[in-house]
Coordinates of C-alpha atoms in Angstrom, one line a residue:
Chain A
M1470 CA 7.5 -37.9 -26.7
T1471 CA 10.7 -36.2 -25.6
E1472 CA 10.7 -32.5 -25.0
L1473 CA 13.3 -30.4 -26.8
H1474 CA 15.2 -27.9 -24.7
T1475 CA 17.0 -24.8 -25.8
P1476 CA 19.7 -22.9 -23.9
P1477 CA 18.0 -20.5 -21.5
Y1478 CA 17.6 -17.0 -22.8
V1479 CA 16.3 -13.9 -21.1
V1480 CA 13.5 -11.6 -22.4
N1481 CA 12.8 -8.3 -20.8
I1482 CA 9.1 -7.4 -20.7
G1483 CA 9.1 -3.7 -20.0
P1484 CA 9.9 -1.2 -18.5
Q1485 CA 8.3 0.5 -21.5
H1486 CA 5.7 -2.0 -22.7
P1487 CA 2.0 -1.6 -23.0
S1488 CA 1.2 -4.8 -21.1
T1489 CA 3.0 -3.8 -17.9
H1490 CA 0.6 -0.9 -17.2
G1491 CA 3.3 1.5 -16.1
V1492 CA 7.0 1.4 -15.8
F1493 CA 7.4 -2.2 -14.5
R1494 CA 9.9 -4.6 -15.8
L1495 CA 9.6 -8.4 -15.8
K1496 CA 12.7 -10.3 -16.7
V1497 CA 11.7 -13.8 -17.9
T1498 CA 14.1 -16.7 -18.6
L1499 CA 12.8 -19.0 -21.3
D1500 CA 13.4 -22.5 -22.3
G1501 CA 11.9 -22.6 -25.8
E1502 CA 8.6 -20.9 -25.3
R1503 CA 8.2 -21.9 -21.6
I1504 CA 9.1 -19.5 -18.8
I1505 CA 11.5 -21.1 -16.3
D1506 CA 12.2 -18.1 -14.2
A1507 CA 10.6 -14.7 -13.7
E1508 CA 12.1 -11.8 -11.9
M1509 CA 10.6 -8.4 -11.5
V1510 CA 12.6 -5.2 -11.5
L1511 CA 10.9 -2.3 -9.7
G1512 CA 11.7 1.2 -8.7
Y1513 CA 11.3 3.1 -11.9
L1514 CA 8.5 5.2 -10.3
H1515 CA 10.0 5.4 -6.8
R1516 CA 9.4 8.8 -5.4
S1517 CA 10.3 8.1 -1.8
M1518 CA 6.9 9.2 -0.4
E1519 CA 7.4 7.6 2.9
K1520 CA 10.5 9.7 3.5
L1521 CA 8.9 12.9 2.2
A1522 CA 5.9 12.4 4.4
E1523 CA 8.1 12.5 7.5
E1524 CA 8.9 16.2 6.7
R1525 CA 5.3 17.3 6.1
T1526 CA 2.3 17.8 8.3
F1527 CA -0.5 15.3 8.4
T1528 CA -2.7 17.4 6.1
Q1529 CA 0.1 18.1 3.7
N1530 CA 0.5 14.4 3.1
I1531 CA -2.9 13.9 1.6
P1532 CA -1.9 14.7 -2.0
F1533 CA 0.7 12.0 -1.9
T1534 CA -2.1 9.4 -1.5
D1535 CA -3.6 10.6 -4.9
R1536 CA -0.3 9.9 -6.6
M1537 CA 0.1 6.4 -5.3
D1538 CA -2.7 4.6 -7.0
Y1539 CA -3.5 7.3 -9.5
L1540 CA -6.4 5.3 -10.9
A1541 CA -8.1 5.2 -7.5
A1542 CA -7.2 8.5 -5.8
M1543 CA -10.3 8.6 -3.7
T1544 CA -9.6 5.3 -1.9
G1545 CA -6.0 6.4 -1.3
N1546 CA -7.3 9.6 0.3
L1547 CA -9.8 7.7 2.4
A1548 CA -7.4 5.1 3.8
Y1549 CA -4.9 7.7 4.9
C1550 CA -7.5 10.0 6.4
L1551 CA -9.0 7.1 8.3
A1552 CA -5.6 6.2 9.7
A1553 CA -4.9 9.8 10.7
E1554 CA -8.4 10.0 12.4
K1555 CA -7.8 6.8 14.2
L1556 CA -4.4 8.1 15.5
A1557 CA -5.8 11.5 16.6
G1558 CA -9.2 10.3 17.7
I1559 CA -11.3 12.4 15.3
E1560 CA -15.0 11.7 14.6
V1561 CA -16.4 12.3 11.1
P1562 CA -19.9 13.8 10.6
E1563 CA -22.5 11.5 9.2
R1564 CA -22.8 13.3 5.8
G1565 CA -19.0 13.3 5.4
S1566 CA -19.0 9.5 5.9
Y1567 CA -21.8 9.0 3.4
L1568 CA -20.0 11.1 0.8
R1569 CA -16.8 9.2 1.4
V1570 CA -18.6 5.9 0.8
I1571 CA -20.3 7.2 -2.4
F1572 CA -17.0 8.5 -3.9
A1573 CA -15.0 5.5 -2.8
E1574 CA -17.5 3.2 -4.6
L1575 CA -17.6 5.4 -7.7
Q1576 CA -13.9 5.2 -7.7
R1577 CA -14.0 1.4 -7.4
I1578 CA -16.3 1.2 -10.5
A1579 CA -13.9 3.6 -12.4
S1580 CA -10.9 1.6 -11.4
H1581 CA -12.5 -1.8 -12.3
C1582 CA -13.5 -0.3 -15.7
M1583 CA -9.9 0.4 -16.3
A1584 CA -8.7 -3.0 -14.9
N1585 CA -11.2 -5.1 -16.9
G1586 CA -10.8 -3.0 -20.1
T1587 CA -7.0 -3.3 -20.1
F1588 CA -7.3 -7.0 -19.1
V1589 CA -9.4 -8.0 -22.1
N1590 CA -7.1 -5.8 -24.2
D1591 CA -4.2 -7.9 -23.0
C1592 CA -6.2 -11.0 -23.9
G1593 CA -6.5 -9.8 -27.5
A1594 CA -9.9 -8.1 -27.5
W1595 CA -8.2 -5.1 -28.9
Q1596 CA -9.4 -1.7 -27.7
T1597 CA -13.2 -2.2 -28.3
P1598 CA -14.2 -3.2 -24.7
L1599 CA -11.6 -0.8 -23.3
M1600 CA -13.2 2.1 -25.1
Y1601 CA -16.7 1.1 -24.0
M1602 CA -15.5 0.9 -20.4
F1603 CA -13.7 4.2 -20.7
R1604 CA -17.0 5.8 -21.7
D1605 CA -18.5 4.9 -18.3
R1606 CA -15.3 5.9 -16.4
E1607 CA -15.5 9.3 -18.1
K1608 CA -18.9 9.9 -16.6
I1609 CA -17.6 9.0 -13.1
L1610 CA -14.6 11.3 -13.5
D1611 CA -17.1 14.1 -14.6
L1612 CA -18.8 13.7 -11.2
F1613 CA -15.4 14.0 -9.5
E1614 CA -14.6 17.1 -11.4
M1615 CA -18.0 18.6 -10.6
T1616 CA -17.3 18.1 -6.9
C1617 CA -13.6 18.8 -6.4
G1618 CA -12.4 20.2 -9.7
A1619 CA -10.0 17.4 -10.4
R1620 CA -10.5 14.2 -12.3
L1621 CA -7.6 12.0 -11.5
T1622 CA -5.6 13.4 -8.5
T1623 CA -8.7 14.4 -6.5
N1624 CA -7.3 15.3 -3.1
Y1625 CA -10.9 15.4 -2.0
M1626 CA -10.9 13.8 1.5
R1627 CA -9.7 15.6 4.5
I1628 CA -8.8 14.5 8.0
G1629 CA -12.2 14.9 9.7
G1630 CA -14.4 14.6 6.6
V1631 CA -14.3 15.7 3.0
A1632 CA -13.2 19.0 1.5
F1633 CA -16.4 20.2 -0.2
D1634 CA -20.1 19.4 -0.2
V1635 CA -21.5 18.3 -3.6
P1636 CA -23.0 21.0 -5.9
D1637 CA -26.7 21.0 -6.8
E1638 CA -26.1 19.8 -10.4
W1639 CA -24.4 16.7 -9.0
Y1640 CA -27.6 15.0 -7.8
P1641 CA -29.3 14.7 -11.2
A1642 CA -26.0 13.6 -12.8
I1643 CA -25.3 10.8 -10.3
K1644 CA -29.0 9.6 -10.4
A1645 CA -28.8 9.3 -14.2
L1646 CA -25.5 7.4 -13.9
V1647 CA -26.8 5.0 -11.3
A1648 CA -29.8 4.3 -13.4
E1649 CA -27.7 3.8 -16.6
L1650 CA -24.8 1.7 -15.4
P1651 CA -26.5 -1.6 -14.7
D1652 CA -27.5 -1.8 -18.3
R1653 CA -24.0 -1.0 -19.3
I1654 CA -22.6 -3.8 -17.1
A1655 CA -25.1 -6.2 -18.6
E1656 CA -23.9 -5.1 -22.0
Y1657 CA -20.3 -5.9 -21.1
E1658 CA -21.3 -9.4 -19.9
E1659 CA -23.2 -10.0 -23.1
L1660 CA -20.2 -8.8 -25.1
L1661 CA -17.5 -10.6 -23.3
L1662 CA -18.6 -13.6 -21.3
D1663 CA -19.2 -15.7 -24.4
S1664 CA -16.2 -14.3 -26.2
E1665 CA -13.8 -16.9 -27.4
I1666 CA -11.0 -14.4 -27.2
L1667 CA -11.4 -13.9 -23.5
L1668 CA -12.3 -17.5 -22.5
A1669 CA -9.6 -19.2 -24.4
R1670 CA -6.9 -16.9 -23.1
S1671 CA -7.9 -16.7 -19.5
R1672 CA -9.6 -19.9 -18.3
D1673 CA -7.2 -22.1 -16.3
I1674 CA -4.4 -19.7 -16.7
G1675 CA -2.5 -18.4 -13.7
V1676 CA -4.4 -20.5 -11.2
L1677 CA -3.9 -19.5 -7.5
K1678 CA -4.7 -21.9 -4.7
P1679 CA -6.5 -20.4 -1.6
E1680 CA -3.9 -21.5 0.9
A1681 CA -1.1 -20.0 -1.2
A1682 CA -3.2 -16.8 -1.6
I1683 CA -3.5 -16.4 2.2
N1684 CA 0.1 -17.3 2.9
A1685 CA 1.3 -14.7 0.3
S1686 CA -0.9 -12.0 1.9
T1687 CA -2.8 -11.3 -1.3
S1688 CA -6.0 -9.3 -1.1
G1689 CA -8.8 -7.9 -3.2
P1690 CA -10.1 -9.6 -6.3
L1691 CA -7.0 -11.8 -6.4
L1692 CA -8.0 -13.3 -3.0
R1693 CA -11.7 -13.4 -3.7
G1694 CA -11.1 -14.9 -7.1
C1695 CA -9.9 -18.1 -5.5
G1696 CA -13.0 -18.5 -3.4
I1697 CA -12.3 -16.7 -0.1
A1698 CA -15.0 -14.3 0.7
W1699 CA -12.8 -11.7 2.5
D1700 CA -13.7 -8.1 2.0
V1701 CA -12.6 -5.5 4.6
R1702 CA -15.9 -3.6 4.0
K1703 CA -17.7 -6.6 5.5
A1704 CA -15.1 -8.0 7.8
D1705 CA -14.1 -4.7 9.4
P1706 CA -16.6 -2.0 8.3
Y1707 CA -15.2 1.5 8.2
C1708 CA -17.2 4.7 7.5
V1709 CA -20.8 3.5 7.4
Y1710 CA -20.5 0.4 5.3
D1711 CA -22.2 -1.7 8.0
R1712 CA -25.5 0.0 7.0
F1713 CA -25.6 -1.1 3.4
D1714 CA -26.7 -4.3 1.9
F1715 CA -24.3 -5.8 -0.6
D1716 CA -22.7 -9.2 -1.5
I1717 CA -19.1 -10.3 -1.8
P1718 CA -18.6 -12.0 -5.2
V1719 CA -16.2 -14.9 -5.2
G1720 CA -14.6 -17.1 -7.9
H1721 CA -14.2 -20.8 -7.9
N1722 CA -11.0 -21.8 -9.7
G1723 CA -8.7 -18.8 -8.9
D1724 CA -7.8 -18.3 -12.6
C1725 CA -7.5 -15.1 -14.5
F1726 CA -11.1 -15.4 -15.7
D1727 CA -12.4 -15.6 -12.2
R1728 CA -10.6 -12.4 -11.2
F1729 CA -12.2 -10.7 -14.2
I1730 CA -15.7 -12.0 -13.2
V1731 CA -15.2 -10.9 -9.6
R1732 CA -14.4 -7.3 -10.7
L1733 CA -17.3 -7.2 -13.1
E1734 CA -19.7 -8.3 -10.3
E1735 CA -18.1 -5.9 -7.8
M1736 CA -19.0 -3.0 -10.1
R1737 CA -22.7 -4.0 -9.8
Q1738 CA -22.4 -4.4 -6.0
S1739 CA -20.8 -0.9 -5.8
L1740 CA -23.7 0.5 -7.6
R1741 CA -26.0 -1.1 -5.1
I1742 CA -24.1 0.7 -2.3
V1743 CA -24.1 4.0 -4.1
G1744 CA -27.9 3.7 -4.7
Q1745 CA -28.5 3.0 -1.0
A1746 CA -26.2 5.8 0.2
L1747 CA -27.9 8.3 -2.1
T1748 CA -31.3 7.3 -0.7
H1749 CA -30.2 7.8 2.9
L1750 CA -27.8 10.7 2.4
P1751 CA -28.2 12.8 5.5
G1752 CA -27.9 16.6 5.8
G1753 CA -25.5 18.5 8.0
P1754 CA -21.8 19.4 7.9
V1755 CA -19.4 17.4 5.7
S1756 CA -16.4 17.7 8.0
T1757 CA -15.2 18.4 11.5
P1758 CA -12.8 21.3 12.0
V1759 CA -9.3 20.0 12.6
P1760 CA -6.3 22.2 13.5
L1761 CA -4.0 22.8 10.5
A1762 CA -1.0 21.8 12.6
L1763 CA -2.6 18.6 13.9
R1764 CA -0.5 17.0 16.6
P1765 CA -1.8 13.5 17.6
E1766 CA -0.6 12.1 20.9
P1767 CA 2.4 9.8 20.6
G1768 CA 1.2 6.4 19.4
E1769 CA 0.7 4.1 16.5
A1770 CA -2.4 3.3 14.4
Y1771 CA -3.1 0.9 11.5
A1772 CA -6.2 1.5 9.4
R1773 CA -7.2 -0.4 6.3
I1774 CA -9.8 -0.2 3.6
E1775 CA -10.9 -2.3 0.7
S1776 CA -9.5 -0.4 -2.2
P1777 CA -10.1 -1.6 -5.8
K1778 CA -6.8 -3.4 -5.8
G1779 CA -7.1 -5.0 -2.3
E1780 CA -6.4 -4.2 1.3
L1781 CA -4.9 -0.7 1.4
G1782 CA -3.6 0.1 4.8
F1783 CA -1.7 2.9 6.5
Y1784 CA 0.5 2.4 9.5
L1785 CA 1.2 5.7 11.1
V1786 CA 3.5 6.4 14.1
S1787 CA 3.3 9.8 15.8
D1788 CA 5.9 11.2 18.3
G1789 CA 3.6 14.1 19.2
G1790 CA 5.0 16.4 16.4
S1791 CA 3.3 18.0 13.5
A1792 CA 4.7 15.5 11.0
P1793 CA 4.3 11.8 11.3
Y1794 CA 7.3 10.0 12.7
R1795 CA 6.7 7.1 10.4
W1796 CA 4.3 6.9 7.5
H1797 CA 4.0 3.5 6.0
V1798 CA 1.7 2.3 3.2
R1799 CA 0.5 -1.3 2.9
S1800 CA 0.1 -1.2 -0.8
P1801 CA -2.1 -4.0 -2.3
S1802 CA -0.5 -3.9 -5.8
Y1803 CA 2.9 -4.4 -4.3
I1804 CA 2.1 -7.3 -2.0
N1805 CA -0.1 -9.0 -4.6
L1806 CA 3.1 -9.3 -6.7
N1807 CA 4.4 -11.9 -4.2
V1808 CA 2.6 -14.6 -6.2
L1809 CA 3.6 -13.4 -9.7
K1810 CA 6.7 -15.6 -10.0
D1811 CA 4.7 -18.7 -8.9
L1812 CA 1.9 -17.9 -11.3
T1813 CA 4.0 -17.3 -14.3
V1814 CA 6.7 -20.0 -14.2
G1815 CA 5.6 -22.7 -16.6
L1816 CA 3.5 -20.5 -18.8
S1817 CA 4.3 -19.0 -22.2
I1818 CA 5.0 -15.2 -22.5
A1819 CA 1.6 -14.6 -23.9
D1820 CA -0.1 -16.2 -20.9
A1821 CA 2.2 -14.4 -18.5
I1822 CA 1.0 -11.1 -19.9
V1823 CA -2.6 -12.1 -19.4
T1824 CA -1.7 -13.2 -15.8
L1825 CA 0.0 -9.9 -15.1
G1826 CA -3.0 -8.0 -16.5
S1827 CA -5.4 -10.0 -14.2
L1828 CA -3.4 -9.0 -11.1
D1829 CA -4.4 -5.3 -11.9
I1830 CA -1.2 -3.7 -10.6
N1831 CA -0.6 0.0 -10.5
V1832 CA 3.0 0.9 -10.6
G1833 CA 2.5 4.3 -8.8
E1834 CA 1.3 2.3 -5.8
I1835 CA 4.0 -0.4 -6.1
D1836 CA 6.9 2.0 -6.1
R1837 CA 5.4 4.9 -4.1
Chain B
M1195 CA -19.1 -7.8 12.7
T1196 CA -15.9 -6.0 13.2
T1197 CA -12.4 -7.1 13.6
V1198 CA -11.3 -7.6 17.2
A1199 CA -7.9 -6.3 18.2
L1200 CA -6.4 -9.0 20.4
A1201 CA -5.2 -7.7 23.8
G1202 CA -1.4 -7.7 24.1
A1203 CA -1.5 -9.2 27.6
A1204 CA -3.6 -12.2 26.5
V1205 CA -1.3 -13.0 23.7
A1206 CA 1.8 -12.4 25.9
E1207 CA 0.5 -15.0 28.3
R1208 CA 0.3 -17.6 25.6
V1209 CA 3.6 -16.7 24.1
R1210 CA 5.2 -16.9 27.6
A1211 CA 3.8 -20.3 28.1
A1212 CA 5.7 -21.5 25.0
F1213 CA 8.8 -19.3 25.2
P1214 CA 9.3 -18.1 28.8
D1215 CA 11.8 -15.4 28.2
A1216 CA 10.7 -14.1 24.8
V1217 CA 8.5 -11.2 25.8
I1218 CA 10.2 -7.9 26.5
E1219 CA 7.3 -5.5 26.3
V1220 CA 3.5 -5.6 26.3
T1221 CA 1.1 -2.8 25.4
P1222 CA -2.7 -3.0 25.1
D1223 CA -2.5 -4.0 21.5
S1224 CA 1.0 -5.2 20.8
L1225 CA 3.7 -7.5 21.9
T1226 CA 7.5 -6.9 21.6
V1227 CA 10.0 -9.7 21.4
P1228 CA 13.8 -9.6 20.9
A1229 CA 14.7 -9.6 17.2
E1230 CA 16.5 -13.0 17.3
R1231 CA 13.4 -14.7 18.7
V1232 CA 10.9 -13.4 16.1
A1233 CA 10.9 -16.3 13.7
E1234 CA 10.0 -18.9 16.3
V1235 CA 7.4 -16.7 17.9
A1236 CA 5.9 -15.9 14.5
R1237 CA 5.6 -19.6 13.7
F1238 CA 3.9 -20.2 17.0
L1239 CA 1.4 -17.4 16.4
R1240 CA 0.6 -18.8 13.0
D1241 CA 0.2 -22.4 14.1
D1242 CA -1.6 -21.9 17.5
P1243 CA -5.2 -22.8 16.8
D1244 CA -6.7 -20.0 18.9
L1245 CA -4.4 -17.2 17.7
D1246 CA -4.4 -18.5 14.1
C1247 CA -2.4 -15.6 12.6
K1248 CA -2.3 -17.0 9.2
Y1249 CA -2.4 -13.7 7.3
L1250 CA 0.4 -11.1 7.4
N1251 CA -1.2 -7.8 6.8
C1252 CA 1.8 -5.6 6.7
L1253 CA 5.5 -5.5 7.7
L1254 CA 7.5 -2.4 8.3
G1255 CA 10.5 -1.0 10.1
V1256 CA 10.5 2.0 12.5
D1257 CA 13.8 3.8 13.2
W1258 CA 14.0 4.8 16.9
L1259 CA 17.5 6.4 16.6
D1260 CA 19.2 3.8 18.9
H1261 CA 17.4 0.7 17.7
F1262 CA 14.9 -0.5 15.2
D1263 CA 11.4 -2.0 15.6
V1264 CA 10.2 -4.4 12.9
V1265 CA 6.4 -4.3 13.1
Y1266 CA 4.3 -7.2 11.9
V1267 CA 0.5 -6.6 11.6
L1268 CA -1.0 -10.1 11.8
S1269 CA -4.6 -11.2 11.4
S1270 CA -6.8 -14.3 11.2
L1271 CA -9.3 -14.3 8.4
A1272 CA -11.2 -17.2 10.0
K1273 CA -11.5 -15.7 13.5
N1274 CA -11.4 -12.1 12.3
H1275 CA -9.0 -10.7 14.7
I1276 CA -5.9 -8.5 14.3
F1277 CA -2.7 -8.2 16.3
V1278 CA 0.6 -6.4 16.2
L1279 CA 3.9 -8.1 16.9
K1280 CA 7.1 -6.2 17.1
A1281 CA 10.7 -7.4 16.9
R1282 CA 13.3 -5.1 18.6
T1283 CA 16.9 -5.0 17.5
T1284 CA 19.6 -4.3 20.0
E1285 CA 21.7 -2.0 17.8
H1286 CA 21.4 0.6 15.1
A1287 CA 24.4 0.3 12.8
T1288 CA 23.9 -3.2 11.3
P1289 CA 20.7 -4.7 12.6
V1290 CA 19.9 -8.3 11.8
V1291 CA 16.4 -9.8 12.2
P1292 CA 15.5 -13.4 11.2
S1293 CA 13.4 -13.6 8.1
V1294 CA 9.7 -14.8 8.5
N1295 CA 9.6 -15.6 4.8
A1296 CA 9.3 -19.3 5.6
V1297 CA 6.3 -18.6 7.9
W1298 CA 4.5 -16.2 5.6
M1299 CA 5.4 -16.0 2.0
G1300 CA 3.9 -12.5 1.9
A1301 CA 6.9 -11.3 3.9
N1302 CA 9.2 -11.8 0.9
L1303 CA 8.7 -8.5 -0.9
Q1304 CA 8.1 -6.5 2.2
E1305 CA 11.3 -7.6 3.8
R1306 CA 13.2 -6.7 0.7
E1307 CA 11.6 -3.2 0.9
V1308 CA 12.6 -2.8 4.6
Y1309 CA 16.1 -4.0 3.8
D1310 CA 16.4 -1.6 0.9
L1311 CA 15.0 1.5 2.5
M1312 CA 15.9 0.9 6.2
G1313 CA 19.0 -1.3 6.0
I1314 CA 17.8 -4.1 8.3
Q1315 CA 19.3 -7.4 7.3
F1316 CA 16.9 -10.4 7.3
S1317 CA 18.9 -13.5 7.8
D1318 CA 17.7 -16.6 5.9
H1319 CA 15.8 -14.5 3.3
P1320 CA 16.1 -16.3 0.0
N1321 CA 16.7 -13.3 -2.1
L1322 CA 17.7 -10.3 0.0
R1323 CA 18.5 -7.6 -2.6
R1324 CA 17.5 -4.0 -3.0
I1325 CA 14.2 -3.6 -4.7
F1326 CA 13.3 0.1 -5.3
L1327 CA 16.8 1.5 -5.3
W1328 CA 19.8 0.2 -7.3
E1329 CA 22.6 -1.9 -5.9
G1330 CA 25.3 0.4 -4.7
F1331 CA 23.0 3.3 -3.6
P1332 CA 24.7 5.0 -0.7
G1333 CA 22.8 4.5 2.5
H1334 CA 19.2 3.6 3.4
P1335 CA 16.9 6.6 3.0
L1336 CA 14.2 5.8 5.6
R1337 CA 16.8 5.9 8.4
K1338 CA 16.4 9.0 10.5
D1339 CA 20.1 9.9 10.1
F1340 CA 20.1 9.7 6.3
L1341 CA 21.1 13.2 4.9
A1342 CA 20.8 14.7 8.4
L1343 CA 21.0 18.5 8.5
P1344 CA 24.5 19.9 9.4
G1345 CA 25.1 21.2 12.9
G1346 CA 23.4 18.4 14.7
Y1347 CA 19.9 19.3 13.7
K1348 CA 17.3 16.5 14.0
P1349 CA 15.6 15.5 10.7
G1350 CA 11.9 15.9 10.5
L1351 CA 9.5 18.7 11.1
Q1352 CA 9.1 19.1 14.8
R1353 CA 6.9 22.2 14.7
F1354 CA 4.9 23.9 12.0
P1355 CA 7.1 26.8 10.7
F1356 CA 4.6 29.6 11.0
E1357 CA 4.1 29.0 14.7
F1358 CA 7.5 30.4 15.4
P1359 CA 8.2 34.0 16.2
E1360 CA 10.4 35.7 13.6
G1361 CA 14.1 34.8 13.9
Q1362 CA 13.6 31.4 15.5
R1363 CA 14.2 28.4 13.4
A1364 CA 11.8 25.6 12.8
Y1365 CA 14.6 23.0 13.1
P1366 CA 15.6 22.7 16.8
E1367 CA 19.0 21.6 17.7
V1368 CA 19.5 18.2 19.4
E1369 CA 21.6 19.1 22.4
G1370 CA 23.2 22.6 22.1
T1371 CA 25.7 23.7 19.6
D1372 CA 28.6 21.7 21.0
A1373 CA 26.9 18.4 20.4
P1374 CA 28.6 16.2 17.8
S1375 CA 27.0 16.8 14.5
A1376 CA 24.9 14.0 12.9
P1377 CA 26.5 12.4 9.9
A1378 CA 25.9 14.8 7.1
V1379 CA 27.0 12.4 4.4
P1380 CA 24.9 9.4 3.7
R1381 CA 26.3 6.2 5.1
L1382 CA 28.4 4.4 2.5
D1383 CA 28.5 0.7 2.3
Q1384 CA 32.3 1.1 1.9
P1385 CA 33.9 3.8 4.0
P1386 CA 35.6 6.4 1.7
A1387 CA 39.3 6.4 1.5
A1388 CA 41.1 9.1 3.6
S1389 CA 42.9 10.6 0.6
E1390 CA 39.6 11.0 -1.4
S1391 CA 39.3 14.1 -3.4
P1392 CA 36.4 16.4 -2.4
S1393 CA 33.1 15.6 -4.0
P1394 CA 32.4 17.7 -7.1
S1395 CA 29.1 19.2 -5.9
G1396 CA 29.9 19.4 -2.2
R1397 CA 26.2 18.7 -1.5
G1398 CA 25.5 17.0 1.8
Q1399 CA 29.1 17.3 3.0
A1400 CA 29.8 18.4 6.5
R1401 CA 31.2 21.9 6.3
P1402 CA 34.2 22.8 8.5
E1403 CA 32.7 26.0 9.9
R1404 CA 29.3 24.4 10.3
S1405 CA 27.3 27.1 8.6
R1406 CA 23.7 26.6 9.3
R1407 CA 20.7 26.6 7.1
G1408 CA 18.8 29.9 7.3
E1409 CA 21.7 32.0 8.6
G1410 CA 22.2 33.8 5.3
E1411 CA 18.6 35.0 5.2
Q1412 CA 18.8 36.5 8.7
A1413 CA 21.9 38.5 8.2

């Protein structure tokens, strides 16, 4: 059978399109229905944070990290504060570290709810799973609001600890949530894992090979989805992660479905961590006093965490002044896009949208 | 189990064995090579079975006013160690660094970012174009002399403003008032013609009498 070819023509997906999850533009060249070239156009949300940060003190830069990955502000705060603490040699009190772990894991669940909900939405399971997952995300955001007054741009962590201790009404609320969420996750599995809509659209689509994944510096569920058990929380524990018992879920085929499964299972593992952290939550201060005009010694530091999207790192350079000399973000959403072209060439547009959804990009973090 | 930071001296010894004149600086956790040698050293670090730097964590440029450092944070997932390699350029105006895209595909987008925001050319990069800013944007914003303050002031916040007694400025001068002023106009890819009409807004232009920020308020 001979294949018919058409003259190549270009279709713009985005910048304003529901499947791009932000202002992201994918320019695909088609031959018939087949994608023969894909090029991304970025920068619609570029706010030049790395330049702005060079004119602000170390503490003033924390709100920028909320606005990078605005679906996971807590982990953005955490990565930056860890890097600044490493640079300045600051110790965090025990209770502060535990609260950081609890909020980072809650944020991971909230971010994965969003990622999985919109992913099945892209597959064609229109809105129903998304709304169920948003119900749980709302409860997590309520806990954030109770603690720091904000739901999205939390600005909760500080260099040296966290900004506030949790209020009394927080304890019954989080205990109820931790008791309730495993049933919810089981409900999602029941709803989705046998769903033809999800399976037919995501199995064997966008397959990533392990060697290619490592060579392209991918991280997070994208890397674990192709069978590599690499998680910074295990490999290079920060805060107090070495005290908790949890597993690293991995996929087998590296396709879109495996990334979805890995995220779903990670929500369950995060709950295990939150449960253990609540049991052993120590008393005492939540932060160390740090001078407002913090001036670290001249030097460089790279600190990284496992954010919901992957390895989020900060490379800070200090020249001894109040503001960082260089403030660089290793943003997982951006670097995971390295493989997008290879994954989408050869697919149809509908499959490319599913593949893009499975990468779980956040344009605020890509463009910074 | 935690990630081990490889000692710069130990890595330098191995690199020197392969490339005798490639190492120019060694610190406890990093190694600096001349920019033009970085691609071959990078390939060596990736393929050496003990160093095994198969994963490029992050790539960034640092502007040191007279030269640039391109910093590569490398790690091995199998051996769980991390290491910092730096490539130092010899000049500041049009620095060129060989691309490591053929060694780690993960460098592709990051090198485009460094090119866009810092103006470092990566030779042999397959698709070296701007990524966040548009083609034709004047200058490279992450350079320290981009939109420098008039009158030779250094960009950046050297001190916290409230720490200064009244009347003193938070922006110190570089070397006295007679020092040549830093370029106040962003570097253009094409130098403007001599008979160019003044820009409509006048923003960012070097003013003839070098009026300084903050003088109006003090008078």
